[in-house]
mmCIF file with all atom_site columns, C-alpha atoms in Angstrom:
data_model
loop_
_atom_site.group_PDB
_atom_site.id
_atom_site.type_symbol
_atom_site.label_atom_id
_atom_site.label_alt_id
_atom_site.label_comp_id
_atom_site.label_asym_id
_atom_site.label_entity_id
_atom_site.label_seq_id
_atom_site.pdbx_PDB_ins_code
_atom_site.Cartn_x
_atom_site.Cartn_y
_atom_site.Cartn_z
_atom_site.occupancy
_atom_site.B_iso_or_equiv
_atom_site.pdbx_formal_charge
_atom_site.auth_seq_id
_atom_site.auth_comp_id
_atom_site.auth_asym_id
_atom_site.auth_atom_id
_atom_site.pdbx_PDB_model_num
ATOM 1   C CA . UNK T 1 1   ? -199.824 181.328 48.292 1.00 0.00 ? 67  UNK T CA 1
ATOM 2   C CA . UNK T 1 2   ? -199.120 179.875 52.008 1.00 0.00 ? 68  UNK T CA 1
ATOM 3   C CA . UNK T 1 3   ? -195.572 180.741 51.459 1.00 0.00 ? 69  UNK T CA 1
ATOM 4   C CA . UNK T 1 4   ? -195.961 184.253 50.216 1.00 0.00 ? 70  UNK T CA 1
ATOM 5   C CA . UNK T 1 5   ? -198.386 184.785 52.971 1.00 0.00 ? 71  UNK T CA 1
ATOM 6   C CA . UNK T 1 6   ? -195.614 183.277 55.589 1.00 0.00 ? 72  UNK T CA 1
ATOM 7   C CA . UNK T 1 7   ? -192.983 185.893 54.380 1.00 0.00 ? 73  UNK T CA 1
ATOM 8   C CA . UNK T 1 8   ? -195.481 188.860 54.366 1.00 0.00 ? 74  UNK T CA 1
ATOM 9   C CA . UNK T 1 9   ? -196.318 187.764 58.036 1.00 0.00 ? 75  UNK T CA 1
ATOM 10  C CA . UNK T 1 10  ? -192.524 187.448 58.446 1.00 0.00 ? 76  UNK T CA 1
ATOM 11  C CA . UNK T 1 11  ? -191.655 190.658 57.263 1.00 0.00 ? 77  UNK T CA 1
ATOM 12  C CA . UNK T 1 12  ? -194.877 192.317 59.432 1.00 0.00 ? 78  UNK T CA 1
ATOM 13  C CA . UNK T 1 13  ? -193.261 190.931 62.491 1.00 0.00 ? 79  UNK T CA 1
ATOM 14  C CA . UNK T 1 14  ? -189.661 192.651 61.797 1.00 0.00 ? 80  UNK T CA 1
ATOM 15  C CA . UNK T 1 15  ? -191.067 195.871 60.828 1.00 0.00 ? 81  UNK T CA 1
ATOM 16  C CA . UNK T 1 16  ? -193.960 196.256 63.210 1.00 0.00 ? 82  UNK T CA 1
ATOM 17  C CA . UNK T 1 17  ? -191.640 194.820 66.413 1.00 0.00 ? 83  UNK T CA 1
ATOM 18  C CA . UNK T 1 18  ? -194.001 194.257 69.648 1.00 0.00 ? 84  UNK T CA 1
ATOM 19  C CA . UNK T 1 19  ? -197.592 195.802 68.094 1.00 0.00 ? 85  UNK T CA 1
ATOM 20  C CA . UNK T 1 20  ? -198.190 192.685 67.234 1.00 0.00 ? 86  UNK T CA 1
ATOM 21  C CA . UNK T 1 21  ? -199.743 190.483 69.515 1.00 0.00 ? 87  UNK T CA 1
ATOM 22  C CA . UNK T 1 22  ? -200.711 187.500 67.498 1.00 0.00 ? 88  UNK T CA 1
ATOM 23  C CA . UNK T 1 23  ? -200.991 186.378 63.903 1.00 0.00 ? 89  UNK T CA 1
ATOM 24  C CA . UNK T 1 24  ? -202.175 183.601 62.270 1.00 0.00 ? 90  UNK T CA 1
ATOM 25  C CA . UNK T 1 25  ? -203.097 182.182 58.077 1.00 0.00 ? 91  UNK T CA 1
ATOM 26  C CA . UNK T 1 26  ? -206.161 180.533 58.130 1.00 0.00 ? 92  UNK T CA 1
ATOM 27  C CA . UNK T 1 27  ? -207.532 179.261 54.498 1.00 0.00 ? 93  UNK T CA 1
ATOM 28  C CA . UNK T 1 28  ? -205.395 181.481 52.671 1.00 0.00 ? 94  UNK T CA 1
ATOM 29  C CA . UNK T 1 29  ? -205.336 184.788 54.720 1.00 0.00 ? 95  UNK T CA 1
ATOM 30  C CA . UNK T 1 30  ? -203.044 186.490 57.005 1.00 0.00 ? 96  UNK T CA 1
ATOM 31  C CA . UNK T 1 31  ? -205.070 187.980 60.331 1.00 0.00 ? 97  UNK T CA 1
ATOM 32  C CA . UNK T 1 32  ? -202.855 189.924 62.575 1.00 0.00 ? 98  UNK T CA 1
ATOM 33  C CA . UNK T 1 33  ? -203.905 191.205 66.247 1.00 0.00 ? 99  UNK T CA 1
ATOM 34  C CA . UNK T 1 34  ? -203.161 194.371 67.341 1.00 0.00 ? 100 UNK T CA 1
ATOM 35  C CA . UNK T 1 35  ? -203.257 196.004 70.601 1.00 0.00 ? 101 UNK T CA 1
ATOM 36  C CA . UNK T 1 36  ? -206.050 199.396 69.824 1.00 0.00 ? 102 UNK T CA 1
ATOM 37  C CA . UNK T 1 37  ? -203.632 202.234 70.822 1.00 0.00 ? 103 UNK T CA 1
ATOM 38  C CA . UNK T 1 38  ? -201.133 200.708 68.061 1.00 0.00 ? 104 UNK T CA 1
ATOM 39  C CA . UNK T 1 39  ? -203.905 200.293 65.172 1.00 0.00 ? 105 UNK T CA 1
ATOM 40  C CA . UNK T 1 40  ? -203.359 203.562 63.370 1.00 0.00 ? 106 UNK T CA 1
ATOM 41  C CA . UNK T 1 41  ? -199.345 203.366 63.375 1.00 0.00 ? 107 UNK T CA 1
ATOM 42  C CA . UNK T 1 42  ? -200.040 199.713 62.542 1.00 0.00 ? 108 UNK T CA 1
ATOM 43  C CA . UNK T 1 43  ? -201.984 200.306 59.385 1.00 0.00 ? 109 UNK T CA 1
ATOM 44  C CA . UNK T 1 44  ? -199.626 203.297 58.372 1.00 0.00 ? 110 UNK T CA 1
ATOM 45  C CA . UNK T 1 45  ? -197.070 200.579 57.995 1.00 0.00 ? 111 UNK T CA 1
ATOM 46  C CA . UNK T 1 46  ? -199.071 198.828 55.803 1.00 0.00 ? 112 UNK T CA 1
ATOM 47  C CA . UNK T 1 47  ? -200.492 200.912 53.533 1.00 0.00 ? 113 UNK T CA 1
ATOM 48  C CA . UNK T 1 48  ? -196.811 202.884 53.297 1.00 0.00 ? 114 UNK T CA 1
ATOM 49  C CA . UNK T 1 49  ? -194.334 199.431 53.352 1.00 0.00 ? 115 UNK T CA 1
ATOM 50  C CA . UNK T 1 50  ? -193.286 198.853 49.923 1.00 0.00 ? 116 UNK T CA 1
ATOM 51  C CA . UNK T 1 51  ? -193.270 195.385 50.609 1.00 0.00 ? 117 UNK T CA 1
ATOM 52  C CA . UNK T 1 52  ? -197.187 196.055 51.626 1.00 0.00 ? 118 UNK T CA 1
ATOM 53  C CA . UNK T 1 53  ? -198.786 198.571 49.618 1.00 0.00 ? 119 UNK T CA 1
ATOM 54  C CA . UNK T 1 54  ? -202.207 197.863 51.333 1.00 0.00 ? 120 UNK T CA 1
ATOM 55  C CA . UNK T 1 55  ? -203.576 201.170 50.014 1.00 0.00 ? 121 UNK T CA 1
ATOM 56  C CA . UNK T 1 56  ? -207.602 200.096 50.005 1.00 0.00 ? 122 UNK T CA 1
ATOM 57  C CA . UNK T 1 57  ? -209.771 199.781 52.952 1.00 0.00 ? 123 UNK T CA 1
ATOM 58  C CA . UNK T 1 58  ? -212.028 197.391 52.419 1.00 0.00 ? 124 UNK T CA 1
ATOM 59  C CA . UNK T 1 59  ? -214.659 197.411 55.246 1.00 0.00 ? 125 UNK T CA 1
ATOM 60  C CA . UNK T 1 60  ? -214.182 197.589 58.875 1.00 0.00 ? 126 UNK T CA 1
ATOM 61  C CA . UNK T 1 61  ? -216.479 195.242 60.930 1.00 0.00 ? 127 UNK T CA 1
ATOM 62  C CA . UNK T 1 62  ? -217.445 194.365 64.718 1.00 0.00 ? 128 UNK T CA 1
ATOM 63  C CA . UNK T 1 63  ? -217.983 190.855 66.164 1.00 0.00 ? 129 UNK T CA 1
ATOM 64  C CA . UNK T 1 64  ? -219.512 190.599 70.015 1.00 0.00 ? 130 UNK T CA 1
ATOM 65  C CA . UNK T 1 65  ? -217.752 188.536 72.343 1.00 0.00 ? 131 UNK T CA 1
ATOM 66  C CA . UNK T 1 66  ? -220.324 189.147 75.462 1.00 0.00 ? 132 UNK T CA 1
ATOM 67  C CA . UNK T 1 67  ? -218.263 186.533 77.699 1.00 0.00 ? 133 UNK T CA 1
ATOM 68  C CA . UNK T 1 68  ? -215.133 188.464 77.217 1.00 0.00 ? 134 UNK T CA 1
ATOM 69  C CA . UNK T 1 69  ? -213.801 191.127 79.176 1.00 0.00 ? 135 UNK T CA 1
ATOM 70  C CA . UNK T 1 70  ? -213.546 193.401 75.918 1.00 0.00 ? 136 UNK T CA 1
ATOM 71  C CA . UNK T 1 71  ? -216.763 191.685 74.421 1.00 0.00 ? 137 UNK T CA 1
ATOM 72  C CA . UNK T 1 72  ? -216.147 192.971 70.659 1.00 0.00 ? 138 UNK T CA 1
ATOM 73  C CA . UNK T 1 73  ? -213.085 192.689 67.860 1.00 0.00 ? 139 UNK T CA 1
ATOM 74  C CA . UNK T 1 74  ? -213.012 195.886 65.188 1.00 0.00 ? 140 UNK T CA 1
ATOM 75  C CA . UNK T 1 75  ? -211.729 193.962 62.019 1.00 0.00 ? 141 UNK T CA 1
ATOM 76  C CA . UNK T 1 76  ? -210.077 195.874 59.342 1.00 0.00 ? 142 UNK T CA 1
ATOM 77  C CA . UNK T 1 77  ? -209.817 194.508 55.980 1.00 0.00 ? 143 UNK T CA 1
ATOM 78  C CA . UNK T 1 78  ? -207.389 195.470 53.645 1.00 0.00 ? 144 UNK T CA 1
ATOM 79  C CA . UNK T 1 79  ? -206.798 195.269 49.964 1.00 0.00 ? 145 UNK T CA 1
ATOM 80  C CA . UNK T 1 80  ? -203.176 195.427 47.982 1.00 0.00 ? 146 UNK T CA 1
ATOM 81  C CA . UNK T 1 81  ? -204.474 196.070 44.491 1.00 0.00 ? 147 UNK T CA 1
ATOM 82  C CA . UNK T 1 82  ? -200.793 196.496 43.554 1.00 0.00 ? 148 UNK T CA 1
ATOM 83  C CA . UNK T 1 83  ? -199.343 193.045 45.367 1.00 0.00 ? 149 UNK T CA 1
ATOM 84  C CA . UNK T 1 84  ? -203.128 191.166 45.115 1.00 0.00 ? 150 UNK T CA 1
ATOM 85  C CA . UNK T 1 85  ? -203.399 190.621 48.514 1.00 0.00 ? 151 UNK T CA 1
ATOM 86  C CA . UNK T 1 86  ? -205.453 191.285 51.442 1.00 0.00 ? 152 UNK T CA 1
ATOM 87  C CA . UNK T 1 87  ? -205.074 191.309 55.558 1.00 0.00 ? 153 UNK T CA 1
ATOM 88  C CA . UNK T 1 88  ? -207.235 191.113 57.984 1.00 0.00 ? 154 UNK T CA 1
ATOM 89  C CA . UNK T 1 89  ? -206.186 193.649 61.709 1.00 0.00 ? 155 UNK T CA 1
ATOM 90  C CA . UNK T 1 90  ? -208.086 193.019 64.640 1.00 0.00 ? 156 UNK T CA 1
ATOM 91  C CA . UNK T 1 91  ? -208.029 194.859 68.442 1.00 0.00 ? 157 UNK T CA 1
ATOM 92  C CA . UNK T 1 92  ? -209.922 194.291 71.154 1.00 0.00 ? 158 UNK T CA 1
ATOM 93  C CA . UNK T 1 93  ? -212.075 197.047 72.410 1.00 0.00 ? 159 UNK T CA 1
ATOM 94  C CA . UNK T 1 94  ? -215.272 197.398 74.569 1.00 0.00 ? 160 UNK T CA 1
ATOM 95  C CA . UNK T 1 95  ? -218.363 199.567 75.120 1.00 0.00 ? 161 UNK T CA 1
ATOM 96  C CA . UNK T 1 96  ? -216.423 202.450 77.153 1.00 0.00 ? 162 UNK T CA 1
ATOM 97  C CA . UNK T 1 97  ? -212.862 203.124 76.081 1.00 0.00 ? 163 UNK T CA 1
ATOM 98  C CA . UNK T 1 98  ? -212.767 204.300 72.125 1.00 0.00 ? 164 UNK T CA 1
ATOM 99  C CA . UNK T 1 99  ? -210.469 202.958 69.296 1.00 0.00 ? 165 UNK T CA 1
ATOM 100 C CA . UNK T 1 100 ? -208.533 205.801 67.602 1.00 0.00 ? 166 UNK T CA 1
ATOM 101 C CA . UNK T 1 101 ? -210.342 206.385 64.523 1.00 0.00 ? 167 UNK T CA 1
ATOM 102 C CA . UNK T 1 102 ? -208.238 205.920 61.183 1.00 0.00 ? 168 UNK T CA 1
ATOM 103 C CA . UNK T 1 103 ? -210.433 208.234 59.352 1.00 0.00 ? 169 UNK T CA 1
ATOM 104 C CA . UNK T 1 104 ? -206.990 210.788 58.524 1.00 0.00 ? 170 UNK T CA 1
ATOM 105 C CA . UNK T 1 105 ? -205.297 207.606 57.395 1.00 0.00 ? 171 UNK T CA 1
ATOM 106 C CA . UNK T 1 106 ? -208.369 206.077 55.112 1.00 0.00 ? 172 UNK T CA 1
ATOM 107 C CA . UNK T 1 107 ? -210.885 208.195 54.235 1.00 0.00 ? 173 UNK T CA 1
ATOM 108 C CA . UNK T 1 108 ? -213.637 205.679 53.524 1.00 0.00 ? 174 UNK T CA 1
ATOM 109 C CA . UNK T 1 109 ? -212.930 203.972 57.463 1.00 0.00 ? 175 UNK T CA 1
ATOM 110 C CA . UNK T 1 110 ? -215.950 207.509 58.145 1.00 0.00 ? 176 UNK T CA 1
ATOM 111 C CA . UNK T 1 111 ? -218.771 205.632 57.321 1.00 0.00 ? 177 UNK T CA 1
ATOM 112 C CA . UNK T 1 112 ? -217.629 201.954 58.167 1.00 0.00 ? 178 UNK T CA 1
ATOM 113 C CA . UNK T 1 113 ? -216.771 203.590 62.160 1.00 0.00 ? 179 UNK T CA 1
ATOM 114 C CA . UNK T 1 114 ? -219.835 204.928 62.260 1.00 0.00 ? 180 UNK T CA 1
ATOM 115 C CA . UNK T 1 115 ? -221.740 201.824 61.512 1.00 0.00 ? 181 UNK T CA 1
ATOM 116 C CA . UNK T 1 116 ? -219.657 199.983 63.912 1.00 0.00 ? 182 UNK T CA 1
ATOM 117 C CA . UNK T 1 117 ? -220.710 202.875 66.496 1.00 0.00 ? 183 UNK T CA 1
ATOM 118 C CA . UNK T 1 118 ? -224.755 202.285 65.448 1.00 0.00 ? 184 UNK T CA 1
ATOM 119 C CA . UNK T 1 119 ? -224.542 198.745 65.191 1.00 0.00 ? 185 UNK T CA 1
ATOM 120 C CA . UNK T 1 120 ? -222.342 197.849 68.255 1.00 0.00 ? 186 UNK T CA 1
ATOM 121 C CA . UNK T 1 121 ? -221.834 200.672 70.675 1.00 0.00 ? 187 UNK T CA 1
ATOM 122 C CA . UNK T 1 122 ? -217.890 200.954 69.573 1.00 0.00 ? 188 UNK T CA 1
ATOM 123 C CA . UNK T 1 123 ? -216.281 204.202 70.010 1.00 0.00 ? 189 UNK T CA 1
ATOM 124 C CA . UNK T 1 124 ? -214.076 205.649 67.998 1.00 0.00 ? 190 UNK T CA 1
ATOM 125 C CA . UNK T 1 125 ? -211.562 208.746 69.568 1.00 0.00 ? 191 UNK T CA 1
ATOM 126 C CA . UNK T 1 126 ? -210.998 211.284 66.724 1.00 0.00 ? 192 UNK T CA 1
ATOM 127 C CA . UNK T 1 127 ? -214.018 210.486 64.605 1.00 0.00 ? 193 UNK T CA 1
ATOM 128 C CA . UNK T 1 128 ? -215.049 213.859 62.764 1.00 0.00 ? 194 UNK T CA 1
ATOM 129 C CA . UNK T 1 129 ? -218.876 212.927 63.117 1.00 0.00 ? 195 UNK T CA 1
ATOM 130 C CA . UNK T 1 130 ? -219.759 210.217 65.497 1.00 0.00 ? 196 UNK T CA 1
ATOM 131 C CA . UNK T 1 131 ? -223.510 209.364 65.403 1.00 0.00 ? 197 UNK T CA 1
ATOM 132 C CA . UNK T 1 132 ? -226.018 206.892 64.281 1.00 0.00 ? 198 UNK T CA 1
ATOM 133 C CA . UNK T 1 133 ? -225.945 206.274 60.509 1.00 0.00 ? 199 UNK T CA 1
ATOM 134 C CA . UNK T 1 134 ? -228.414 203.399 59.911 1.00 0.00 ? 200 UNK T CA 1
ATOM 135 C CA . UNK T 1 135 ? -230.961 203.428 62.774 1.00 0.00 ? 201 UNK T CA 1
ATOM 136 C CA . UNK T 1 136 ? -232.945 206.378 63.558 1.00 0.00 ? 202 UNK T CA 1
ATOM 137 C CA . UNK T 1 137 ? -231.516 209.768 65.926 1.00 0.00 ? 203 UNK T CA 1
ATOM 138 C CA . UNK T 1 138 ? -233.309 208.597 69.121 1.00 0.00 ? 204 UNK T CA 1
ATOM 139 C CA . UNK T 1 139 ? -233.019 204.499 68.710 1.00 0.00 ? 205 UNK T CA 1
ATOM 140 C CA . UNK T 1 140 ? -231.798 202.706 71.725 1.00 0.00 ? 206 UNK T CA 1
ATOM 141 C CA . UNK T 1 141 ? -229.351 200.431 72.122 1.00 0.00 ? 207 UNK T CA 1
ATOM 142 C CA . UNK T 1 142 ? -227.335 198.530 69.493 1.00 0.00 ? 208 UNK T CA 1
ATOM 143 C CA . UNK T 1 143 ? -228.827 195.932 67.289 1.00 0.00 ? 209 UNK T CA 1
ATOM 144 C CA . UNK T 1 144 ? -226.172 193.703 66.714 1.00 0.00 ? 210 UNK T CA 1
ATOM 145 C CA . UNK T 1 145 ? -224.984 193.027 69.609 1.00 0.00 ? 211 UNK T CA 1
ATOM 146 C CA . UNK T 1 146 ? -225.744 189.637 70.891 1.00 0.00 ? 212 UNK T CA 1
ATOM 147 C CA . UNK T 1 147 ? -227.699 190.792 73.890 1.00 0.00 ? 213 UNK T CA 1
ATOM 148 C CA . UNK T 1 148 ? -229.959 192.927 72.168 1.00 0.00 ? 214 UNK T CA 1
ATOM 149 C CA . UNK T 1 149 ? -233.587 191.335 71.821 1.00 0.00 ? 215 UNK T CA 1
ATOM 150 C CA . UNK T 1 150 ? -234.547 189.871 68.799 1.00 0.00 ? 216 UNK T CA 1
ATOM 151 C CA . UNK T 1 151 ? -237.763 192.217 68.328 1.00 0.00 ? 217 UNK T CA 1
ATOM 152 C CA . UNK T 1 152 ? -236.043 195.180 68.943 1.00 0.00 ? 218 UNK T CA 1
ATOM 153 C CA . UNK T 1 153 ? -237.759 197.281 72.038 1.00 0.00 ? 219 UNK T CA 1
ATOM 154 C CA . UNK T 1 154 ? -240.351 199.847 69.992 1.00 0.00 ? 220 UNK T CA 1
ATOM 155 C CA . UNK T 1 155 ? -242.435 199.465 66.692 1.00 0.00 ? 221 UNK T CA 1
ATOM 156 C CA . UNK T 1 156 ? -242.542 201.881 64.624 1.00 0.00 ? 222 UNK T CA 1
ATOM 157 C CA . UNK T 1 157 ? -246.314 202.435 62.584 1.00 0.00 ? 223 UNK T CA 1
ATOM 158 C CA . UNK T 1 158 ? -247.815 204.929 60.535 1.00 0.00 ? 224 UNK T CA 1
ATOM 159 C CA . UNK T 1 159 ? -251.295 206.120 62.612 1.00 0.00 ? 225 UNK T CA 1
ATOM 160 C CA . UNK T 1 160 ? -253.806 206.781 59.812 1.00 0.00 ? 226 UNK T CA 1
ATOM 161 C CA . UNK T 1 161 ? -255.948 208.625 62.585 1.00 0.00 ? 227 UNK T CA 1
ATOM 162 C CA . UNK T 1 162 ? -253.297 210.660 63.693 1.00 0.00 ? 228 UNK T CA 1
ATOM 163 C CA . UNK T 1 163 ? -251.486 211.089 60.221 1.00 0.00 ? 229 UNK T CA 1
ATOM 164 C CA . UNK T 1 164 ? -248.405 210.864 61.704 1.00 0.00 ? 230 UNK T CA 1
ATOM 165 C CA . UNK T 1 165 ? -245.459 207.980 62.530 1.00 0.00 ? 231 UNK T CA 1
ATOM 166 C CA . UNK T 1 166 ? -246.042 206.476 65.794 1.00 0.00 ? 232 UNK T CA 1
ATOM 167 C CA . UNK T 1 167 ? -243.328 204.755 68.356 1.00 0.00 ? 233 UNK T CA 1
ATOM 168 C CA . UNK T 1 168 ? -244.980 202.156 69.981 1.00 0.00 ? 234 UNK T CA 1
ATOM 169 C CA . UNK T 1 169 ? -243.241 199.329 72.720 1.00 0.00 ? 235 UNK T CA 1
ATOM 170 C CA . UNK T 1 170 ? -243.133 195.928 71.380 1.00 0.00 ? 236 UNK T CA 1
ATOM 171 C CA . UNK T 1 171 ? -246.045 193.724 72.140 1.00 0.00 ? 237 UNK T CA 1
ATOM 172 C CA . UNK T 1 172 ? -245.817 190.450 71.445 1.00 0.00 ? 238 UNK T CA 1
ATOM 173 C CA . UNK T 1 173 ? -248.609 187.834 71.819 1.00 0.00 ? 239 UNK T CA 1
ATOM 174 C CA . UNK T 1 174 ? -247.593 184.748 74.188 1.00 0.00 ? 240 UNK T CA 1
ATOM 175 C CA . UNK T 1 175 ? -248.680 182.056 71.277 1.00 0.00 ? 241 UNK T CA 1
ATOM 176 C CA . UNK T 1 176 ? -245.349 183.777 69.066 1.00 0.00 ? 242 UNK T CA 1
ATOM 177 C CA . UNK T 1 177 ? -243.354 182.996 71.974 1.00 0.00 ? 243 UNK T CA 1
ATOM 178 C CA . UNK T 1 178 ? -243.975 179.229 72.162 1.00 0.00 ? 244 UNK T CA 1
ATOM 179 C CA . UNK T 1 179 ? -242.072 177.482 69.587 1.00 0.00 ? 245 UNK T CA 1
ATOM 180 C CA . UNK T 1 180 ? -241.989 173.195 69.129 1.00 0.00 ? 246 UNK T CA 1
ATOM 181 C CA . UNK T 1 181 ? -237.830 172.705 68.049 1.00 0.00 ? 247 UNK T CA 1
ATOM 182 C CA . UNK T 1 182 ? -238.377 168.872 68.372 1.00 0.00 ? 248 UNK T CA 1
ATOM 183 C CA . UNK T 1 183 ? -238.870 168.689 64.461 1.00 0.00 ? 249 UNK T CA 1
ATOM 184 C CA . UNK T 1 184 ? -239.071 170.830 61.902 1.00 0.00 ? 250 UNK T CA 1
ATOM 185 C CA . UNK T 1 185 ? -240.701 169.086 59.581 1.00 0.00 ? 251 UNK T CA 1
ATOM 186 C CA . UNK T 1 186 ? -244.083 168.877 61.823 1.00 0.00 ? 252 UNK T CA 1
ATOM 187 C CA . UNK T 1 187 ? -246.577 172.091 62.653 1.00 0.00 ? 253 UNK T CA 1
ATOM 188 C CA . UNK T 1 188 ? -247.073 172.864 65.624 1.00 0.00 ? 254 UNK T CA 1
ATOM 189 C CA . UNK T 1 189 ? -249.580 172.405 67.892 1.00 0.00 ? 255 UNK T CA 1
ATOM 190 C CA . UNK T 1 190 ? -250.968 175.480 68.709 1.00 0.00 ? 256 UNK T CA 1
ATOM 191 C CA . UNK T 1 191 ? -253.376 177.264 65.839 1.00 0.00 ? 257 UNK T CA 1
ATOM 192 C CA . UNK T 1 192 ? -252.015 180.861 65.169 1.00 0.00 ? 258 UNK T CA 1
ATOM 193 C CA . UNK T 1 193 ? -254.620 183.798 64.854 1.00 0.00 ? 259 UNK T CA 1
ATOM 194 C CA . UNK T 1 194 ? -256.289 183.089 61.541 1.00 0.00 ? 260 UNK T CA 1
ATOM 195 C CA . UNK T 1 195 ? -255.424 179.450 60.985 1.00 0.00 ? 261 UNK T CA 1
ATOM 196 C CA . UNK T 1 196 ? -258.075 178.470 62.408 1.00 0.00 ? 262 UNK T CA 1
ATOM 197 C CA . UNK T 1 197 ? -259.639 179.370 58.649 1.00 0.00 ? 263 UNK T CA 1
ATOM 198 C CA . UNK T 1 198 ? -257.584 177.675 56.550 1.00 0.00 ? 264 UNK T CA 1
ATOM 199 C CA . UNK T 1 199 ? -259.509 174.157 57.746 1.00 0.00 ? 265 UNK T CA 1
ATOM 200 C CA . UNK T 1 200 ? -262.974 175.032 57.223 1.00 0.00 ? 266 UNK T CA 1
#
């Protein structure tokens, strides 16, 4: 599989000349790094190559890299249904300058960029319909990237008295702040709201 995967990276290099920046096979799959201006000829070439034939899009994912410059990768997985393989494309991008959207190219990439665009804050020039898909119209900020707090920064509630849904800023009591990482196989020390019960 190694050495099929070797020539298929082989052949990439020849036909895609300087677009690609690196590539590497790690545990059995080819990843190739693309500059983000070159991504949509790049993945022409490989649905289109004969030797390719990577007709399926599979997903298309982010990953935050806050230290870096351009602090998130846009991964593209592919699927050959007709060869049985699969590649993974990445580019660099950040919070400000888009990716051109492949949404002409594969169809299915509409939904996946606009997850990317909820979840992460990636742009996408070209996108027919760029807005939040998972989170609701007036969220703020995006919840997988790495600096984005745990609890989120509103509550949402249902108000029985005022029969309606209620956005409310996260409040969060000091003693669910305080947590003992020295084992985890003892309680703490501190007696949470209610516990208190449980011993009498």
């Amino acid at each position: 599989m190694t050495a099929a995967l070797e020539d298929l990276a082989k052949h990439l290099e020849a036909e895609l000349g300087g677009k690609v920046i690196r590539r590497s096979i790690v545990l059995g799959e080819l990843t190739l790094v693309v500059a983000p201006e070159a991504i949509v000829s790049v993945l022409t070439a490989l649905r289109d190559d004969k030797q390719c034939l990577f007709e399926q899009l599979v997903d298309i994912c982010g990953v935050d890299y806050p230290e870096r410059e351009r602090r998130f990768d846009v991964v593209y997985h592919l699927l050959s249904p007709r060869k049985n393989q699969r590649i993974r494309v990445k580019c660099e991008a950040d919070g400000e300058n888009p990716v051109p959207s492949i949404v002409e190219l594969f169809p299915a990439a509409n939904w996946y960029e606009r997850e990317a665009y909820d979840m992460y804050g990636i742009l996408f020039s070209g996108h027919p319909d760029l807005r939040r898909i998972l989170t609701d119209y007036g969220f703020q900020g995006f919840p997988l990237r790495k600096d984005f707090p745990l609890t989120g920064y509103v509550e949402v509630r249902y108000d029985d008295d005022q029969k309606r849904v209620v956005y409310e800023p996260v409040k969060l009591s000091q003693e669910f702040r305080s947590f003992d990482f020295e084992s985890p196989w003892e309680g703490t020390e501190y007696v949470l709201p209610g516990d208190e019960k449980a011993k009498g």
